[in-house]
Short mmCIF file of C-alpha atoms in Angstrom, two decimals:
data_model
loop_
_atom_site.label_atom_id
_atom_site.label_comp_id
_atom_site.label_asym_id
_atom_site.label_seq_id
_atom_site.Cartn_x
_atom_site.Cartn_y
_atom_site.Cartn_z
CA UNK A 1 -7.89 -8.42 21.46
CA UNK A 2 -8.29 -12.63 20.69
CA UNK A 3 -5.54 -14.63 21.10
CA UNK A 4 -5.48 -15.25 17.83
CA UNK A 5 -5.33 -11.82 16.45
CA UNK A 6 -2.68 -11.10 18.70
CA UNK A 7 -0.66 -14.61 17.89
CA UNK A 8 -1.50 -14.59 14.08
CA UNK A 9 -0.12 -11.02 14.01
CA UNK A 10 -7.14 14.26 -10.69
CA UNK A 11 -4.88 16.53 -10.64
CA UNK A 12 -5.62 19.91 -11.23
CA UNK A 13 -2.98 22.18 -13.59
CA UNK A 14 -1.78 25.34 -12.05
CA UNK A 15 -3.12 28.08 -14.30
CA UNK A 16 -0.65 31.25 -14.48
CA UNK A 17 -1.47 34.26 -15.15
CA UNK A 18 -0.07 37.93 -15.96
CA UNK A 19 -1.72 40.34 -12.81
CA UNK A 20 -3.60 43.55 -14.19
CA UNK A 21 -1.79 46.99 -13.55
CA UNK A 22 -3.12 48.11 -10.50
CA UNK A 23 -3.58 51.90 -11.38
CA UNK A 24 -5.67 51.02 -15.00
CA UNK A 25 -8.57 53.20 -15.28
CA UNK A 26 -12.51 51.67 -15.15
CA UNK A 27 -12.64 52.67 -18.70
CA UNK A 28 -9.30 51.82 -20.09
CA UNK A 29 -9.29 48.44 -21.77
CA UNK A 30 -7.52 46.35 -19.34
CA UNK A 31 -4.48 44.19 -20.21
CA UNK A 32 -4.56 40.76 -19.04
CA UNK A 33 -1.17 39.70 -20.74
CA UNK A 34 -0.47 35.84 -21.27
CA UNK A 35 -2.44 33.06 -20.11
CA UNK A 36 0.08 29.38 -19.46
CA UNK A 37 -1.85 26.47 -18.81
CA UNK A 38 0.65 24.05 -17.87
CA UNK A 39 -0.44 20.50 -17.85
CA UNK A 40 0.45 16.75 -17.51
CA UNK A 41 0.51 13.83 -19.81
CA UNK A 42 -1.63 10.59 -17.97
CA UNK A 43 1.75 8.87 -18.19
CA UNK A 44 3.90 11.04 -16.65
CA UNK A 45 1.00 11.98 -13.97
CA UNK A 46 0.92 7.65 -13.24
CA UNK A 47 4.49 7.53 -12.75
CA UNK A 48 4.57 10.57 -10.29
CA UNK A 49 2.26 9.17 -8.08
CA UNK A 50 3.50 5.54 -8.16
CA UNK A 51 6.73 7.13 -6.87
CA UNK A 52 5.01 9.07 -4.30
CA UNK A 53 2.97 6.64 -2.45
CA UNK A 54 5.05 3.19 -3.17
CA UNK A 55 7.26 2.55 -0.38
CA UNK A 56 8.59 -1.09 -1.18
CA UNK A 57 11.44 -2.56 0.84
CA UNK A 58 14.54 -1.77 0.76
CA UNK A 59 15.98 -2.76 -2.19
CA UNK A 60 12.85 -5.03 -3.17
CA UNK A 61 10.56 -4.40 -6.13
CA UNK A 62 6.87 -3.70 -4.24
CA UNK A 63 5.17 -6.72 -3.38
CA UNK A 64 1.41 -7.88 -3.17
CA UNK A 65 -0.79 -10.61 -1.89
CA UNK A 66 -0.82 -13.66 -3.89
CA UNK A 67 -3.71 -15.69 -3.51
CA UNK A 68 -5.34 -15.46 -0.08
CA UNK A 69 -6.15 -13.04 2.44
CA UNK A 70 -7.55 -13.55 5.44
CA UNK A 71 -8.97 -10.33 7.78
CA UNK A 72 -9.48 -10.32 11.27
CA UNK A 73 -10.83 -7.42 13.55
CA UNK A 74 -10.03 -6.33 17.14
CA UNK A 75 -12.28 -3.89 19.43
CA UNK A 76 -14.83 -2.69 16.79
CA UNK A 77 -18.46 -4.42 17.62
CA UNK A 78 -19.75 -6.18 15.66
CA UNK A 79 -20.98 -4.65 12.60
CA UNK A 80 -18.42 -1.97 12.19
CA UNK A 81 -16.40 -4.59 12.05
CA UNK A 82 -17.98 -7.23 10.09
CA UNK A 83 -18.31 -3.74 7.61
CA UNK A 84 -14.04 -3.34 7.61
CA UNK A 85 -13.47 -7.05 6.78
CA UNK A 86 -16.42 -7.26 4.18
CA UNK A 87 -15.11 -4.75 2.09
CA UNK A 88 -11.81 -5.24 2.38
CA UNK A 89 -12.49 -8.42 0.96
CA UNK A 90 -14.47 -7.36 -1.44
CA UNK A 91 -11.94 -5.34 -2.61
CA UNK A 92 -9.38 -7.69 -2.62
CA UNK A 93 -11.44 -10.60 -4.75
CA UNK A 94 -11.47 -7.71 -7.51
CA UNK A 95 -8.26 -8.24 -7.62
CA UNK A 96 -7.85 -11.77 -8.05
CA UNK A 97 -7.44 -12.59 -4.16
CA UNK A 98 -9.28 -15.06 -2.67
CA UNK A 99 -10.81 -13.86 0.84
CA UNK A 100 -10.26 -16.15 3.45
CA UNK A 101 -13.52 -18.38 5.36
CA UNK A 102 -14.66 -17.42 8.38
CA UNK A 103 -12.29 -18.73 11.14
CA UNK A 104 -9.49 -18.28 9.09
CA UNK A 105 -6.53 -17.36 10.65
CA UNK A 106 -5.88 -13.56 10.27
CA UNK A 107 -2.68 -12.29 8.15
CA UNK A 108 -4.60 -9.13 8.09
CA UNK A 109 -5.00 -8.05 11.54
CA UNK A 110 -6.71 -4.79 12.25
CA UNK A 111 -6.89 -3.48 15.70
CA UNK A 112 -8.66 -0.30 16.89
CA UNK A 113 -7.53 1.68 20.38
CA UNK A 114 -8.27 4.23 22.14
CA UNK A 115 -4.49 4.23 23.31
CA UNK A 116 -2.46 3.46 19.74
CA UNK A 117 0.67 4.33 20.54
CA UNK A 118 0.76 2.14 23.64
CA UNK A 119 -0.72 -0.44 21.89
CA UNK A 120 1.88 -0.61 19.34
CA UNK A 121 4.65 -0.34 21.78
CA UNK A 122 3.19 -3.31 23.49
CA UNK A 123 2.70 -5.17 20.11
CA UNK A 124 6.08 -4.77 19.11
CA UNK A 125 8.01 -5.13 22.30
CA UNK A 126 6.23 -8.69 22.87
CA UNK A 127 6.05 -9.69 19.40
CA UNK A 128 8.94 -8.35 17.39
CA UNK A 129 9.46 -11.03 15.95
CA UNK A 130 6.44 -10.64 13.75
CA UNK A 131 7.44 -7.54 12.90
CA UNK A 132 10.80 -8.10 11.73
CA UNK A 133 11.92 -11.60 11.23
CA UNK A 134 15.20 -11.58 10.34
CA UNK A 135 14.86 -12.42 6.50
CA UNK A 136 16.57 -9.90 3.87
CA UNK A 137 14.42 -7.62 2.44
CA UNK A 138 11.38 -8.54 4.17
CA UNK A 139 10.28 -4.86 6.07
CA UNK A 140 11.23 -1.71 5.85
CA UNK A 141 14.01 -1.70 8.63
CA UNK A 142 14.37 -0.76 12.23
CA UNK A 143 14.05 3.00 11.70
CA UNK A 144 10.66 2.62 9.79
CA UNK A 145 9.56 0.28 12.93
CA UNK A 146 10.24 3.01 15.02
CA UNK A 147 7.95 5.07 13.07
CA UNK A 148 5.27 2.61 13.00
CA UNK A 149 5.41 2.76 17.35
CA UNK A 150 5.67 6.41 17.59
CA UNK A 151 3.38 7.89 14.66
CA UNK A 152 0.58 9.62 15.60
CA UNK A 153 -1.68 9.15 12.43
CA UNK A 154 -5.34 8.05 12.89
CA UNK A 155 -4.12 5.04 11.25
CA UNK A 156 -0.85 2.95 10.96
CA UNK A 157 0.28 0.27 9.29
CA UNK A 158 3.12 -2.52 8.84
CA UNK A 159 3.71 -5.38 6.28
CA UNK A 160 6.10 -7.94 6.40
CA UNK A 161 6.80 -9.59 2.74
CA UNK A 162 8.35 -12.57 1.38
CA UNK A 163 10.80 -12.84 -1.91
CA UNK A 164 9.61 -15.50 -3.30
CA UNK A 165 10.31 -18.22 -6.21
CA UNK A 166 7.46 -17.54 -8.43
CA UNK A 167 8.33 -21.08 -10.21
CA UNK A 168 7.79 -23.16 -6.72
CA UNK A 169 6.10 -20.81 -4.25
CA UNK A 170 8.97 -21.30 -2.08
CA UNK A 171 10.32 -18.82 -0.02
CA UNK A 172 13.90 -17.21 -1.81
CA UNK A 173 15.45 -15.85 1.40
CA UNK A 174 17.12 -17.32 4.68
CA UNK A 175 15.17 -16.64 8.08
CA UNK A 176 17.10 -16.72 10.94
CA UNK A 177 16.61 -19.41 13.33
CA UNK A 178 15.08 -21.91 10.47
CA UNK A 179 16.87 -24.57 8.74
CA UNK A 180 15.88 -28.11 7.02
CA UNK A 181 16.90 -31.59 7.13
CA UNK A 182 19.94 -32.15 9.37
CA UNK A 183 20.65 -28.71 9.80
CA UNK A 184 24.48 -29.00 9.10
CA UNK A 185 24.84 -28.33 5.83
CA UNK A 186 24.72 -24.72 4.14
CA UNK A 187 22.02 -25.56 2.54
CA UNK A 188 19.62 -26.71 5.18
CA UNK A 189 19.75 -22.97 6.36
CA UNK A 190 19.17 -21.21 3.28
CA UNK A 191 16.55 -22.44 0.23
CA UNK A 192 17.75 -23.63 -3.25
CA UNK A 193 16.60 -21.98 -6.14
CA UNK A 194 16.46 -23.50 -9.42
CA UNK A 195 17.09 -20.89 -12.16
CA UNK A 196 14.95 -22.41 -15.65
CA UNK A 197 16.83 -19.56 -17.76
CA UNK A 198 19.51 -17.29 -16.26
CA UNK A 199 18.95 -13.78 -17.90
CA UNK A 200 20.13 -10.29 -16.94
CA UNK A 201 16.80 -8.19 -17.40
CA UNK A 202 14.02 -10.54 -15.60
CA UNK A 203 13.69 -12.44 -12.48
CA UNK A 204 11.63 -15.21 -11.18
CA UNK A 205 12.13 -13.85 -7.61
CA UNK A 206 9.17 -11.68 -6.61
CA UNK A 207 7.99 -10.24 -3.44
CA UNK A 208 4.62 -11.08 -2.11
CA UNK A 209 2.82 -9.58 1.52
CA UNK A 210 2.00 -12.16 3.98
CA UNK A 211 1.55 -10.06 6.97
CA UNK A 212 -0.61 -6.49 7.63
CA UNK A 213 -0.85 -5.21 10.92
CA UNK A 214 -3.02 -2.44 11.05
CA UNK A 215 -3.66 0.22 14.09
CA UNK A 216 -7.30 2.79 14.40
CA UNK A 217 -6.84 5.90 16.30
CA UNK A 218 -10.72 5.44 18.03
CA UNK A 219 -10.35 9.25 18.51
CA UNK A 220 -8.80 10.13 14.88
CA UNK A 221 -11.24 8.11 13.05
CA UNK A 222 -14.88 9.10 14.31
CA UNK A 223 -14.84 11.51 11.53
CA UNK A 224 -15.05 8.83 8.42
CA UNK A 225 -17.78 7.14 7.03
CA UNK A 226 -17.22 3.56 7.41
CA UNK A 227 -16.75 3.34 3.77
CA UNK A 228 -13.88 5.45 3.77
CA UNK A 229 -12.52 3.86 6.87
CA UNK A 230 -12.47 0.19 4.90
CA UNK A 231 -11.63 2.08 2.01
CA UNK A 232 -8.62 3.18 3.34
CA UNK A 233 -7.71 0.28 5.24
CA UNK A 234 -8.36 -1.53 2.06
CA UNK A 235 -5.36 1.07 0.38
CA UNK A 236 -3.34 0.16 2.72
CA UNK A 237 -3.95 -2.90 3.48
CA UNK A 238 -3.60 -4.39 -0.47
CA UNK A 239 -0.31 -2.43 -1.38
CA UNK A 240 2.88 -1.15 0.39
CA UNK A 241 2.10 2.84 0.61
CA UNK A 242 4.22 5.24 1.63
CA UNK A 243 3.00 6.46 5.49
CA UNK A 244 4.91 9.78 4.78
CA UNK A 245 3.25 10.35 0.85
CA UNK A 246 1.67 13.37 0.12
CA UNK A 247 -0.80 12.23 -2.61
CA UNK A 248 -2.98 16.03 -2.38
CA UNK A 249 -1.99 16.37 -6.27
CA UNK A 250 -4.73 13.67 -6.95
CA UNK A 251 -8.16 12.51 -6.11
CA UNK A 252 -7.16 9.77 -3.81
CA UNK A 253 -8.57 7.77 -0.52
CA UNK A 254 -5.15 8.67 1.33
CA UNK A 255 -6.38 12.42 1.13
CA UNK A 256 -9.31 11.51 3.40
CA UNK A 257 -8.39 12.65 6.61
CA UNK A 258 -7.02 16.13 5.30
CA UNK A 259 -10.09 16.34 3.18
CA UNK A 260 -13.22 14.13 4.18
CA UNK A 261 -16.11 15.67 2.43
CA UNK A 262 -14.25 15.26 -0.62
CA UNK A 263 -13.43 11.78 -1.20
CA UNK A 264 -16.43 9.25 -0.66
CA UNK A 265 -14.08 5.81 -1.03
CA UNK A 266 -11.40 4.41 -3.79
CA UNK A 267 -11.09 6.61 -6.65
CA UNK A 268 -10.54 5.60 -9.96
CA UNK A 269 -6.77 6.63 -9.37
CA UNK A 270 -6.41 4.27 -6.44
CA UNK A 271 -8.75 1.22 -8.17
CA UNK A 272 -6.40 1.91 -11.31
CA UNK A 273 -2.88 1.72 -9.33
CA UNK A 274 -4.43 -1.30 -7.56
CA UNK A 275 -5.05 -2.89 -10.58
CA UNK A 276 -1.85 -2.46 -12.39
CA UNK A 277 -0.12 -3.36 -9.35
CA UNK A 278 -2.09 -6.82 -9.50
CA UNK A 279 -2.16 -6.90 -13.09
CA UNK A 280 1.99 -6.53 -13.28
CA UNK A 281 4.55 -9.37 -13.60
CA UNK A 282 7.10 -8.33 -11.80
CA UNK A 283 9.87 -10.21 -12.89
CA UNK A 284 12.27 -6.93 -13.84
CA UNK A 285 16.01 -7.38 -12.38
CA UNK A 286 16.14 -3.60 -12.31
CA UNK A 287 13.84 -2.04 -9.85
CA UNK A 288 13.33 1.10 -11.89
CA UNK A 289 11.84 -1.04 -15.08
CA UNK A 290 9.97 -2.60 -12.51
CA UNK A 291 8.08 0.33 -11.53
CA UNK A 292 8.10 1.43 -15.21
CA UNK A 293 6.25 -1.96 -16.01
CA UNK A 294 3.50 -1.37 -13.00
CA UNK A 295 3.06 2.14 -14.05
CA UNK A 296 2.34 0.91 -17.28
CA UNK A 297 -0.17 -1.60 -16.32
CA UNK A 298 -1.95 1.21 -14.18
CA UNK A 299 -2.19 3.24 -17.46
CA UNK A 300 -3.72 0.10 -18.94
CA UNK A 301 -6.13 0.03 -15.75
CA UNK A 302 -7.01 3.66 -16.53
CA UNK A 303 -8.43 2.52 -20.39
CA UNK A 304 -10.37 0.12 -18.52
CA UNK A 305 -12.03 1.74 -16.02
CA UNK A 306 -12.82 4.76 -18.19
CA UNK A 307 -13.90 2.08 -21.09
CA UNK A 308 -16.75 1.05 -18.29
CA UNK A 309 -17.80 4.20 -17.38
CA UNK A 310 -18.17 5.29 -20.92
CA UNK A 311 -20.40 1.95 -21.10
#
């Protein structure tokens, strides 16, 4: 691993039906009884899988990037890995962020291992503070950390995000350790926010992702294509999902290590949640309308993409 990587750190209805007697005759007409086809509104499908695979912060609405993304890659040669960080990118300017130059310094840092769980152990025992730095509501907690070091998933992730003033661009939450000016004063240890209209439904506070870590099983992972690899990592990579989701009730790239030969890359349920989720303002007080207002800008997402393909 570089110094630098290492400092920079559809668904399917059910279909019910009535079993046939089994002593009926060959020649006696043969009662089948009612047929139930139970089925799902798009809506109510969208909303179902935002809150299975969103796993924001505690107490945070789900974040995103904002404007740049850089990727870096550690112990992949040099295709494979120029492959991961092309399409990640790629993926990421259809969304409106901006991939960073090469020799950028990483904020996306993926690392593949033939010994992942020691890796991460070593990762987070010498630079915790990258994991977890202090700041309220910026990762998912020690418990979830724990999880991170001891999963044993081909692939593993962790984001640290940043409320932030989405009037200024400043950071809206103390960090330990950091203070301004003279450093006396409450106020040099915590920021200032400037509220343009005080209101009870919105917020100007919104979370954005400023650090991915992301860990390759080398012996989980030789199954993939290396467009579903950087698909994946992509998934992952661009929103806070859930490690412990079970998305099987939809065509979806987190379904691709239970079921390779049946998911080529991003669906058009994981482009559409990407897109709402990039397309969304955010700015709900209550986290609940929040999601309500993403899920409704993945149904808008949904029009679109379908709109093109009938094109």
């Amino acid at each position: 691993m570089t110094p630098l990587l290492f400092a920079a750190l559809l668904a399917v209805a059910p279909i019910q039906t009535t079993p046939a007697p089994q002593n009926a005759s060959s020649n006696d007409p043969v009662e089948l009884g009612d047929v139930e086809v139970t089925g799902r509104t798009l809506d109510a499908m969208i909303r179902s899988f935002v809150d299975e695979v969103a796993e924001p912060n505690r107490r945070r609405g789900l974040a995103r990037w904002d404007d740049r993304i850089c990727i870096g890659v550690a112990n992949l040669r040099g295709e494979p890995a120029q492959y991961i960080i092309d399409r990640v990118s790629t993926v990421a300017a259809d969304l409106g962020v901006v991939p960073g130059e090469p020799g950028c310094t990483p904020n996306v840092i993926i690392i593949a291992s033939d010994d992942a769980d020691g890796l991460a152990q070593t990762l987070v025992e010498e630079r915790r503070r990258a994991f977890r730095m202090g700041g309220s509501g910026m990762d998912r907690g020690r418990t979830a950390l724990e999880a991170f070091v001891a999963s044993d998933r081909p692939v593993r992730w962790w984001q640290v995000s940043m409320p932030t003033d989405s009037e200024t661009g400043g950071r809206a939450v103390r960090i330990p350790g950091e203070c301004s000016g003279a450093c006396s004063a409450p106020g040099d240890f915590a920021p200032t926010i400037s509220v343009s209209a005080a209101s009870r439904l919105t917020t100007q506070i919104v979370d954005y992702i400023f650090r991915t870590v992301v860990i390759l099983d080398i012996d989980q992972i030789t199954a993939l294509s290396g467009q579903q690899l950087a698909d994946y990592v992509a998934m992952v990579t661009l929103a806070q999902i859930d490690p412990e989701a079970d998305p099987s009730g939809y065509a979806s790239i987190l379904n691709v290590f239970e079921e390779p030969d049946a998911v080529a890359g991003l669906t058009e349920w994981d482009q559409a949640y990407l897109r709402g989720l990039y397309g969304a303002e955010r700015n709900r007080k209550n986290l609940l309308a929040g999601r309500t207002e993403i899920a409704d800008s993945i149904h808008r997402a949904h029009g679109t993409l379908r709109e093109g393909e009938e094109e």
